[in-house]
Coordinates of C-alpha atoms and ligand atoms in Angstrom, one line a residue:
M258 CA -50.3 46.9 2.9
L259 CA -50.4 48.0 6.3
K260 CA -47.3 50.6 7.5
I261 CA -46.9 52.2 11.2
E262 CA -44.5 54.9 11.4
N263 CA -42.8 56.1 14.4
L264 CA -46.0 55.9 16.6
S265 CA -46.5 57.3 20.1
V266 CA -49.3 56.9 21.7
N267 CA -49.9 58.5 25.6
Y268 CA -52.5 57.7 28.6
G269 CA -52.2 60.9 30.1
Y270 CA -48.8 61.1 31.6
I271 CA -48.2 57.6 31.1
S272 CA -46.1 56.4 27.5
A273 CA -47.9 53.3 26.0
L274 CA -45.8 53.7 22.6
S275 CA -42.5 55.2 21.6
G276 CA -42.0 55.6 18.3
V277 CA -43.2 52.2 16.9
S278 CA -42.8 51.3 13.2
L279 CA -43.9 47.7 11.6
H280 CA -45.3 46.8 8.4
V281 CA -47.2 43.9 7.2
T282 CA -47.0 43.3 3.5
E283 CA -50.3 41.7 1.4
G284 CA -50.8 37.7 2.4
E285 CA -48.1 38.0 5.3
I286 CA -49.2 36.7 9.0
V287 CA -47.0 39.1 11.0
T288 CA -47.3 38.7 15.0
L289 CA -46.4 41.1 17.3
I290 CA -45.5 39.7 21.2
G291 CA -44.1 40.9 23.9
G292 CA -45.2 41.0 27.6
N293 CA -47.8 42.3 30.2
G294 CA -48.4 46.1 29.7
A295 CA -45.5 46.3 26.3
G296 CA -48.3 48.1 24.3
K297 CA -49.4 45.6 21.9
T298 CA -53.2 46.4 22.1
T299 CA -52.8 49.7 22.1
T300 CA -51.0 49.4 19.0
L301 CA -53.9 47.7 17.3
M302 CA -56.7 50.4 18.9
A303 CA -54.0 52.8 17.1
V304 CA -54.8 51.7 14.0
S305 CA -58.6 51.1 14.5
A306 CA -58.6 54.6 15.5
L307 CA -59.8 53.8 19.0
V308 CA -56.7 55.5 20.8
S309 CA -55.6 59.2 19.8
K310 CA -51.8 59.0 18.6
F311 CA -49.5 60.9 20.1
S312 CA -47.3 61.4 16.4
G313 CA -46.3 59.2 14.1
S314 CA -48.7 57.8 10.9
I315 CA -50.3 54.9 9.5
L316 CA -50.5 53.6 5.9
F317 CA -53.1 51.2 4.3
K318 CA -52.6 50.2 1.0
G319 CA -50.2 54.1 0.5
E320 CA -53.2 56.1 2.0
D321 CA -52.5 57.7 5.7
I322 CA -55.5 56.8 7.7
S323 CA -54.4 58.3 10.8
K324 CA -56.7 61.2 10.9
I325 CA -60.0 59.0 10.1
S326 CA -62.8 57.8 12.2
P327 CA -63.0 53.9 13.5
D328 CA -66.3 52.9 11.2
R329 CA -64.2 54.7 8.0
I330 CA -61.3 52.4 8.8
V331 CA -63.4 49.2 8.9
R332 CA -65.0 50.4 5.8
K333 CA -61.4 50.6 4.3
G334 CA -61.3 46.5 4.9
I335 CA -59.2 46.7 8.5
C336 CA -60.7 44.4 10.9
H337 CA -59.9 44.1 14.5
V338 CA -60.6 40.9 16.9
P339 CA -60.5 42.8 20.3
E340 CA -58.5 40.8 23.1
G341 CA -62.0 39.0 25.4
R342 CA -63.6 38.3 22.2
K343 CA -66.4 40.7 22.8
I344 CA -68.8 38.7 21.2
F345 CA -72.9 39.8 22.1
P346 CA -73.8 37.2 24.8
D347 CA -77.8 37.7 24.0
L348 CA -77.6 37.0 20.1
T349 CA -77.6 33.6 18.7
V350 CA -74.7 32.3 16.8
Y351 CA -76.1 33.7 13.8
E352 CA -77.3 37.1 15.0
N353 CA -73.8 37.7 16.0
L354 CA -72.4 36.8 12.4
I355 CA -74.8 39.0 10.8
A356 CA -73.8 41.8 12.9
G357 CA -70.5 41.3 11.8
T358 CA -71.4 42.8 8.3
I359 CA -72.5 46.1 9.9
G360 CA -69.4 47.4 9.3
N361 CA -69.2 47.0 5.4
P362 CA -72.5 48.1 3.8
S363 CA -71.3 47.7 0.2
L364 CA -72.3 43.8 1.2
K365 CA -75.5 42.9 -0.6
K366 CA -77.9 39.7 0.5
Q367 CA -76.1 37.3 -2.2
D368 CA -72.5 38.7 -0.6
I369 CA -73.8 37.9 3.0
D370 CA -74.8 34.5 2.2
C371 CA -71.7 33.5 0.6
L372 CA -69.5 34.8 3.5
L373 CA -71.6 32.7 6.0
E374 CA -71.7 29.6 3.9
E375 CA -67.5 30.4 3.8
N376 CA -67.4 30.5 7.4
Y377 CA -69.5 27.7 8.2
R378 CA -66.8 25.7 6.2
L379 CA -64.1 27.6 8.1
F380 CA -65.8 27.3 11.5
P381 CA -68.1 24.0 11.4
K382 CA -68.3 24.2 15.5
L383 CA -70.5 27.3 14.6
K384 CA -72.6 25.5 11.8
D385 CA -74.2 23.1 14.6
R386 CA -74.5 25.7 17.2
T387 CA -76.1 28.3 15.0
K388 CA -79.7 29.1 16.7
Q389 CA -77.4 28.9 19.9
Y390 CA -76.7 31.7 22.1
G391 CA -72.7 33.5 21.9
G392 CA -73.3 33.5 25.7
S393 CA -73.3 29.5 26.3
L394 CA -70.7 29.0 23.9
S395 CA -67.4 27.5 25.4
G396 CA -64.5 29.7 25.8
G397 CA -63.2 28.4 22.7
E398 CA -66.2 28.7 20.4
Q399 CA -66.7 32.1 21.7
Q400 CA -63.0 32.9 20.1
M401 CA -64.3 31.3 16.9
L402 CA -67.1 33.0 16.7
A403 CA -65.5 36.5 17.3
I404 CA -62.7 35.7 14.6
A405 CA -65.6 34.5 12.0
R406 CA -67.9 37.5 13.3
G407 CA -64.5 39.8 12.3
L408 CA -64.7 37.7 8.9
M409 CA -68.1 38.7 7.9
M410 CA -67.2 42.2 7.1
D411 CA -64.9 40.3 4.3
P412 CA -62.0 42.4 5.3
E413 CA -58.5 42.4 3.9
I414 CA -56.5 42.5 6.8
I415 CA -57.6 40.7 10.3
M416 CA -55.6 41.6 13.4
L417 CA -56.2 39.2 16.4
D418 CA -55.8 40.3 19.9
E419 CA -54.9 38.0 22.2
P420 CA -56.9 35.1 20.5
S421 CA -55.6 32.3 22.3
L422 CA -56.1 33.7 25.9
G423 CA -57.7 31.6 28.7
L424 CA -57.8 28.8 26.5
A425 CA -57.1 25.2 26.8
P426 CA -54.0 24.1 25.1
I427 CA -55.8 21.7 22.6
I428 CA -58.1 24.9 21.8
V429 CA -55.0 26.9 21.3
E430 CA -53.9 24.6 18.6
E431 CA -57.2 24.7 16.8
I432 CA -57.4 28.7 17.0
F433 CA -53.9 28.6 15.7
E434 CA -54.7 26.2 12.7
L435 CA -57.4 28.5 11.7
I436 CA -55.4 31.5 11.9
L437 CA -53.5 29.5 9.2
K438 CA -56.2 28.8 7.0
I439 CA -57.4 32.3 7.3
R440 CA -54.5 33.5 5.5
E441 CA -54.9 30.4 2.7
E442 CA -58.4 32.1 2.1
G443 CA -56.5 35.0 1.1
K444 CA -56.4 37.2 4.3
T445 CA -53.7 39.2 5.7
V446 CA -53.3 39.1 9.7
L447 CA -51.5 40.9 12.1
L448 CA -51.6 38.9 15.1
V449 CA -51.1 39.9 18.7
E450 CA -50.0 37.3 21.4
Q451 CA -48.7 36.4 24.3
N452 CA -48.2 32.5 23.4
A453 CA -44.6 33.5 21.7
S454 CA -43.9 29.8 20.8
M455 CA -47.1 29.3 18.9
A456 CA -47.3 32.7 16.9
L457 CA -43.9 32.7 15.6
S458 CA -44.4 29.2 14.7
I459 CA -47.0 29.8 12.2
A460 CA -46.3 33.6 11.4
D461 CA -43.9 34.9 8.3
R462 CA -42.6 37.8 10.2
G463 CA -42.7 39.1 14.0
Y464 CA -41.7 42.3 16.1
V465 CA -41.1 42.1 19.9
L466 CA -42.5 44.9 21.7
E467 CA -40.9 46.0 24.9
T468 CA -42.4 48.8 27.1
G469 CA -43.6 50.3 24.0
S470 CA -41.2 50.0 21.3
I471 CA -40.0 47.6 18.9
T472 CA -36.6 45.8 20.2
I473 CA -36.3 42.5 18.0
E474 CA -37.9 41.9 14.4
G475 CA -37.0 39.1 12.0
T476 CA -39.1 36.0 10.5
G477 CA -40.6 33.7 12.7
K478 CA -37.9 31.0 12.4
D479 CA -35.5 33.4 13.4
L480 CA -37.0 35.0 16.2
L481 CA -37.6 31.3 17.7
S482 CA -34.0 30.8 17.6
D483 CA -33.0 34.4 18.7
Q484 CA -31.5 33.9 22.3
K485 CA -33.2 37.1 23.9
V486 CA -36.4 35.9 22.7
K487 CA -35.6 32.5 23.9
K488 CA -34.6 33.6 27.2
A489 CA -37.6 36.1 27.7
Y490 CA -40.9 34.5 25.6
L491 CA -40.0 31.2 24.9
G492 CA -39.2 30.2 28.7
V493 CA -36.0 28.1 27.2
Ligands
ATP582 P1 -51.6 43.1 27.6 O1 -50.9 41.3 27.1 O2 -51.6 42.9 29.1 O3 -53.1 43.5 27.2 P2 -50.5 45.0 26.2 O4 -49.0 44.6 25.5 O5 -51.8 44.6 25.1 O6 -51.0 44.3 27.1 P3 -51.5 47.7 26.1 O7 -53.0 47.3 27.0 O8 -51.3 47.9 24.8 O9 -50.4 46.3 26.4 O10 -50.8 48.7 27.3 C1 -49.6 49.6 27.0 C2 -49.5 50.5 28.1 O11 -50.5 51.4 28.5 C3 -49.4 49.8 29.5 O12 -48.3 50.1 30.7 C4 -50.9 49.9 30.3 O13 -50.8 49.8 31.8 C5 -50.7 51.4 29.7 N1 -52.5 51.4 29.5 C6 -53.4 50.4 28.6 N2 -54.6 51.2 28.6 C7 -54.9 52.3 29.4 C8 -55.6 52.9 30.0 N3 -56.9 53.5 29.1 N4 -55.2 54.2 30.5 C9 -54.1 54.4 31.0 N5 -53.1 53.6 31.0 C10 -53.5 52.4 30.0

């Protein structure tokens, strides 16, 4: 579904990504793990056309999307839930969710009602707080709202940037269970995480990014037992 080929991104003189290639097949959960500054966020931003690419190509369902604008990328069905959630604190939960539909102008009122219902089923905590302001939610609820807002555009693939960041372990577990449910609902997931053990435990496949290059790839299970991954990212 998504294929990144030989992608390089520079920030001025700084090379953030150098020759990154990876793919995500429909229905998969694929994780990209790596330490601080490895280039995980930059990879997602490159897919969303939020940074300019120095070289390489990005294909979505066989179509080259390397040169199209961020709004058109969203309309193709690619959703990016950014690191730090970026929900609208002064809008209610309901309004935040409706804001998510802006990315998909083909949605009709009926579709939006349906998506709202699906999201409230998936995230019952949000249903209880529909009139509450986004800024008054807990960190975990804000993360759920950010994911639910992304799902409101009815994407084919959802890219999640560090959804577990700053959350208590019990909430992290809840978020990872939700990611599995989202896949069960038919979505494809590209998950960027520093919490390598949790991410690999739910992922079909994973890639390790180190200073802008992919160094190891394999199934989630294989990477969990890989000696280098264990030592560098699993604290074993
Ligand atoms: P983290 O987990 O800390 O968010 P990351 O793996 O997501 O890290 P990126 O944020 O993609 O990594 O950063 C990759 C490299 O690019 C790092 O060296 C970072 O300092 C640099 N970088 C990121 N954004 C910018 C920017 N706007 N200007 C200059 N350098 C940047």
